[in-house]
Amino acid sequence: KAGVTQTPRYLIKTRGQQVTLSCSPISGHRSVSWYQQTPGQGLQFLFEYFSETQRNKGNFPGRFSGRQFSNSRSEMNVSTLELGDSALYLCASSVIQGAGELFFGEGSRLTVL
Amino acid sequence: EDKVVQSPLSLVVHEGDTVTLNCSYEVTNFRSLLWYKQEKKAPTFLFMLTSSGIEKKSGRLSSILDKKELFSILNITATQTGDSAVYLCAVDRHRGSQGNLIFGKGTKLSVKP
């Protein structure tokens, strides 16, 4: 069974640009969550999607957005990038909404110059 | 504000040693506490604890939760170099609370041969 797949794995952007990250969950998993991981703040919750609807959102500005498609694949977008957005963005999937046991992808490493 | 605090932040031991990692929490609407292991990028699930005093075991790893004192410990006996990783503690909350899992900043364990 394939795991959670995130693309791209690495990317470099400059301030002011926007970026879109993609996540394909494990087959049969309908919930997708996104987390930002930085050395200073650790893992912080961004949002959770289930059945194409955002079910939960963390304390991030509106520049961070996401969506989920009918096949459960999810994308997150960050607009007007800032230096502080440099981080590892992790996607996690679970069978049901709000499950504690999450299956994480390898992440997308974003560097903002 | 809900928070999860892990200690120590880093730890260096030799193969064969036994280690204890700590996680304390202050959250509203507690549902469960989870431990993850992060070796390179993707955190992998270790344990989920919901009841006080019941030890969960998996091989050389074990964990227990104290809901009265609001903490959990993760024990690793007879450590091996393959146990080197960041161990993350997270707390899940009942629906209605903003955000999904709240993570601690992790304990970085280094096991020397």
CSV table of N, CA and C in Angstrom, one decimal, chain B residues 1-4 24-33 67 70 90-102:
chain,number,residue,atom,x,y,z
B,1,GLU,N,-3.7,29.1,27.1
B,1,GLU,CA,-3.4,28.6,25.8
B,1,GLU,C,-2.9,27.1,26.0
B,2,ASP,N,-3.4,26.3,25.2
B,2,ASP,CA,-3.0,24.9,25.2
B,2,ASP,C,-1.5,24.7,24.9
B,3,LYS,N,-0.8,23.8,25.6
B,3,LYS,CA,0.6,23.6,25.3
B,3,LYS,C,1.0,22.2,25.7
B,4,VAL,N,2.0,21.7,25.0
B,4,VAL,CA,2.7,20.4,25.3
B,4,VAL,C,4.2,20.7,25.4
B,24,SER,N,4.7,16.7,29.2
B,24,SER,CA,3.6,17.3,30.1
B,24,SER,C,2.7,18.1,29.2
B,25,TYR,N,1.5,18.3,29.6
B,25,TYR,CA,0.6,19.0,28.8
B,25,TYR,C,-0.5,19.8,29.6
B,26,GLU,N,-0.9,20.9,29.0
B,26,GLU,CA,-2.0,21.7,29.6
B,26,GLU,C,-2.9,22.0,28.4
B,27,VAL,N,-4.0,21.2,28.3
B,27,VAL,CA,-4.9,21.4,27.2
B,27,VAL,C,-6.4,21.3,27.7
B,28,THR,N,-7.2,21.9,27.0
B,28,THR,CA,-8.7,21.8,27.3
B,28,THR,C,-9.2,20.7,26.4
B,29,ASN,N,-10.2,20.0,26.8
B,29,ASN,CA,-10.9,19.0,26.0
B,29,ASN,C,-10.0,17.9,25.6
B,30,PHE,N,-9.1,17.4,26.5
B,30,PHE,CA,-8.2,16.3,26.2
B,30,PHE,C,-8.9,15.1,25.7
B,31,ARG,N,-8.4,14.5,24.6
B,31,ARG,CA,-8.9,13.2,24.2
B,31,ARG,C,-7.9,12.1,24.2
B,32,SER,N,-6.7,12.4,23.8
B,32,SER,CA,-5.7,11.3,23.8
B,32,SER,C,-4.3,12.0,23.7
B,33,LEU,N,-3.3,11.2,24.0
B,33,LEU,CA,-1.9,11.6,23.9
B,33,LEU,C,-1.2,10.6,22.9
B,67,LYS,N,-3.2,11.1,33.7
B,67,LYS,CA,-4.2,12.1,33.4
B,67,LYS,C,-4.4,13.1,34.6
B,70,LEU,N,-1.1,15.1,34.4
B,70,LEU,CA,-1.0,15.6,33.1
B,70,LEU,C,0.4,15.4,32.5
B,90,ALA,N,2.3,14.5,21.2
B,90,ALA,CA,1.2,15.3,20.7
B,90,ALA,C,-0.1,15.0,21.5
B,91,VAL,N,-0.9,16.0,21.6
B,91,VAL,CA,-2.2,15.8,22.3
B,91,VAL,C,-3.3,16.1,21.4
B,92,ASP,N,-4.3,15.2,21.4
B,92,ASP,CA,-5.5,15.4,20.5
B,92,ASP,C,-6.6,15.9,21.4
B,93,ARG,N,-7.4,16.7,20.9
B,93,ARG,CA,-8.5,17.3,21.6
B,93,ARG,C,-9.9,16.9,21.0
B,94,HIS,N,-10.9,17.0,21.8
B,94,HIS,CA,-12.2,16.7,21.3
B,94,HIS,C,-12.6,17.7,20.3
B,95,ARG,N,-13.5,17.3,19.4
B,95,ARG,CA,-14.0,18.2,18.4
B,95,ARG,C,-14.5,19.5,19.0
B,96,GLY,N,-14.4,20.5,18.2
B,96,GLY,CA,-14.9,21.8,18.7
B,96,GLY,C,-13.7,22.7,19.0
B,97,SER,N,-12.6,22.1,19.4
B,97,SER,CA,-11.4,22.9,19.7
B,97,SER,C,-10.7,23.2,18.5
B,98,GLN,N,-10.2,24.4,18.4
B,98,GLN,CA,-9.4,24.8,17.2
B,98,GLN,C,-8.2,24.0,17.0
B,99,GLY,N,-7.9,23.5,15.9
B,99,GLY,CA,-6.7,22.8,15.6
B,99,GLY,C,-6.8,21.3,15.8
B,100,ASN,N,-5.9,20.6,15.3
B,100,ASN,CA,-6.0,19.1,15.4
B,100,ASN,C,-5.0,18.8,16.5
B,101,LEU,N,-3.9,18.1,16.2
B,101,LEU,CA,-3.0,17.7,17.2
B,101,LEU,C,-2.1,18.9,17.6
B,102,ILE,N,-1.8,19.0,18.9
B,102,ILE,CA,-0.8,20.0,19.4
B,102,ILE,C,0.4,19.2,19.7
